[in-house]
XYZ file of C-alpha atoms in Angstrom:
168
model
C -0.223 0.017 0.103
C 1.348 3.237 -0.819
C 2.051 5.787 1.917
C 1.382 9.496 1.515
C 3.353 11.843 3.481
C 1.155 14.264 5.336
C 3.058 17.499 6.658
C 3.063 17.637 10.573
C 2.058 21.279 11.084
C 1.928 22.143 14.914
C -1.221 23.837 16.271
C -0.888 27.455 17.209
C -0.648 27.921 21.011
C -4.154 28.984 22.461
C -4.626 32.665 23.231
C -5.931 33.683 26.554
C -9.019 35.355 26.831
C -8.459 39.316 27.252
C -8.537 40.078 31.046
C -11.297 41.892 32.608
C -10.896 45.100 34.313
C -11.223 44.943 38.248
C -14.244 47.215 37.811
C -15.965 44.566 35.589
C -15.254 41.937 38.055
C -16.763 43.966 41.074
C -19.679 44.867 38.791
C -20.557 41.255 38.100
C -19.949 40.361 41.981
C -22.520 42.925 42.672
C -25.074 42.050 39.843
C -24.908 38.049 41.092
C -25.482 39.214 44.557
C -28.393 41.228 43.723
C -29.975 38.297 41.669
C -29.504 36.137 44.552
C -31.360 38.321 47.100
C -33.861 39.206 44.457
C -34.285 35.118 43.782
C -34.670 34.563 47.523
C -37.396 37.205 48.210
C -39.384 35.739 45.319
C -39.051 32.258 46.587
C -40.199 33.146 49.908
C -43.106 35.081 48.449
C -43.822 32.375 46.224
C -43.930 29.714 49.542
C -46.165 31.989 51.159
C -48.464 32.079 48.161
C -48.444 28.216 47.419
C -49.418 27.940 50.832
C -52.565 30.478 50.526
C -53.672 28.659 47.384
C -53.332 25.284 49.308
C -55.437 26.328 51.876
C -57.986 28.010 49.569
C -58.137 24.867 47.410
C -58.372 22.556 50.385
C -61.152 24.742 51.901
C -63.170 24.805 48.685
C -62.611 21.119 47.967
C -63.665 19.878 51.176
C -66.753 21.948 50.972
C -67.659 20.406 47.627
C -66.791 16.709 49.043
C -69.173 17.456 52.321
C -71.995 18.759 49.916
C -72.198 15.502 48.113
C -75.031 13.174 48.831
C -73.309 10.103 48.334
C -72.990 7.421 45.498
C -70.393 6.407 42.986
C -70.161 9.420 41.120
C -69.546 11.598 44.354
C -67.010 9.203 45.572
C -64.710 9.721 42.288
C -65.174 13.572 42.644
C -64.279 13.552 46.250
C -61.202 11.054 45.126
C -59.907 13.438 42.222
C -60.166 16.318 44.297
C -58.107 14.933 47.185
C -55.388 13.271 44.581
C -55.295 16.485 42.750
C -54.934 18.983 45.620
C -52.093 16.531 47.343
C -50.350 15.986 43.879
C -50.562 20.046 43.211
C -48.903 20.534 46.768
C -45.938 18.325 45.825
C -45.396 19.649 42.308
C -45.654 23.043 43.654
C -43.435 22.587 46.392
C -40.764 20.944 44.216
C -41.119 23.572 41.683
C -40.725 26.542 44.340
C -37.724 24.768 45.995
C -36.104 23.933 42.900
C -36.312 27.768 41.642
C -35.028 28.800 45.128
C -31.878 26.636 44.787
C -31.111 27.616 41.363
C -31.249 31.613 42.022
C -29.812 31.592 45.264
C -27.044 28.953 44.680
C -27.039 27.871 48.297
C -27.903 24.632 49.813
C -29.753 26.005 52.463
C -32.180 27.717 49.954
C -34.910 25.392 50.647
C -35.673 27.074 53.847
C -36.797 30.122 52.193
C -40.000 28.749 50.368
C -40.455 26.358 53.380
C -40.485 28.805 56.045
C -43.398 31.054 54.939
C -45.442 27.896 53.635
C -45.176 26.476 57.264
C -46.043 30.008 58.762
C -49.108 30.481 56.627
C -50.497 26.771 56.797
C -50.246 27.167 60.733
C -51.738 30.617 60.629
C -54.642 28.703 58.432
C -55.307 26.441 61.436
C -55.772 29.017 63.793
C -59.206 30.365 64.333
C -59.369 34.187 64.251
C -61.243 36.538 66.423
C -64.204 36.509 64.100
C -64.035 32.667 64.260
C -63.061 32.033 60.705
C -61.139 28.977 60.115
C -59.104 28.347 57.045
C -58.198 24.572 57.981
C -60.703 22.694 60.015
C -60.022 19.671 62.096
C -62.458 17.618 60.100
C -60.939 18.709 56.661
C -59.034 15.501 55.701
C -57.924 16.904 52.452
C -56.551 20.134 54.116
C -54.721 17.404 56.749
C -53.081 15.378 53.467
C -51.935 18.362 51.973
C -50.277 19.500 55.079
C -48.481 16.130 55.395
C -47.835 16.100 51.812
C -46.281 19.503 51.977
C -44.192 19.147 54.979
C -42.794 15.794 53.913
C -41.743 17.204 50.414
C -40.055 20.143 51.965
C -38.389 17.908 54.430
C -37.044 15.351 51.815
C -35.890 18.010 49.474
C -34.167 19.869 52.351
C -32.555 16.712 53.029
C -31.338 16.067 49.729
C -30.051 19.530 49.225
C -28.609 20.161 52.916
C -26.756 16.437 53.223
C -25.882 15.599 49.548
C -22.444 17.371 48.625
C -22.233 20.051 46.004
C -20.951 18.812 42.771
C -17.866 19.235 41.553
C -17.393 21.391 38.414
């Protein structure tokens, strides 16, 4: 077989990127800090909002279930509302916690949406001066949503705090 000679050309050395000024680095650090603080505020606000929406849904769905007279169709409606409500709590908790972890870039960011969520849920279980109660003791759906939300935040917190950060 004939061999074709190939010239060996060395590759030029890689060029280094232009150096940034100290002022540009400082501006990027400040901008990153502002984004992290803003993300933390939004995550905390979203955690409280998710809890309020959960309480509104739990109260409404429980009234729908209690208003049903019985039968297969009513049982299916109650089951669908229960499964949908508990599923919504889990999905929303995962989304809000993931947002907090991504924007704040800290392993402890799970606490930002979890703490307002717990405060609002506990406040919903306390009777007001007028006698209003957002989450009654006989509301099985509300109790299931509280357990699902608490367990979801606990598992996500465990995963984010205990697992070591990825090495880039």
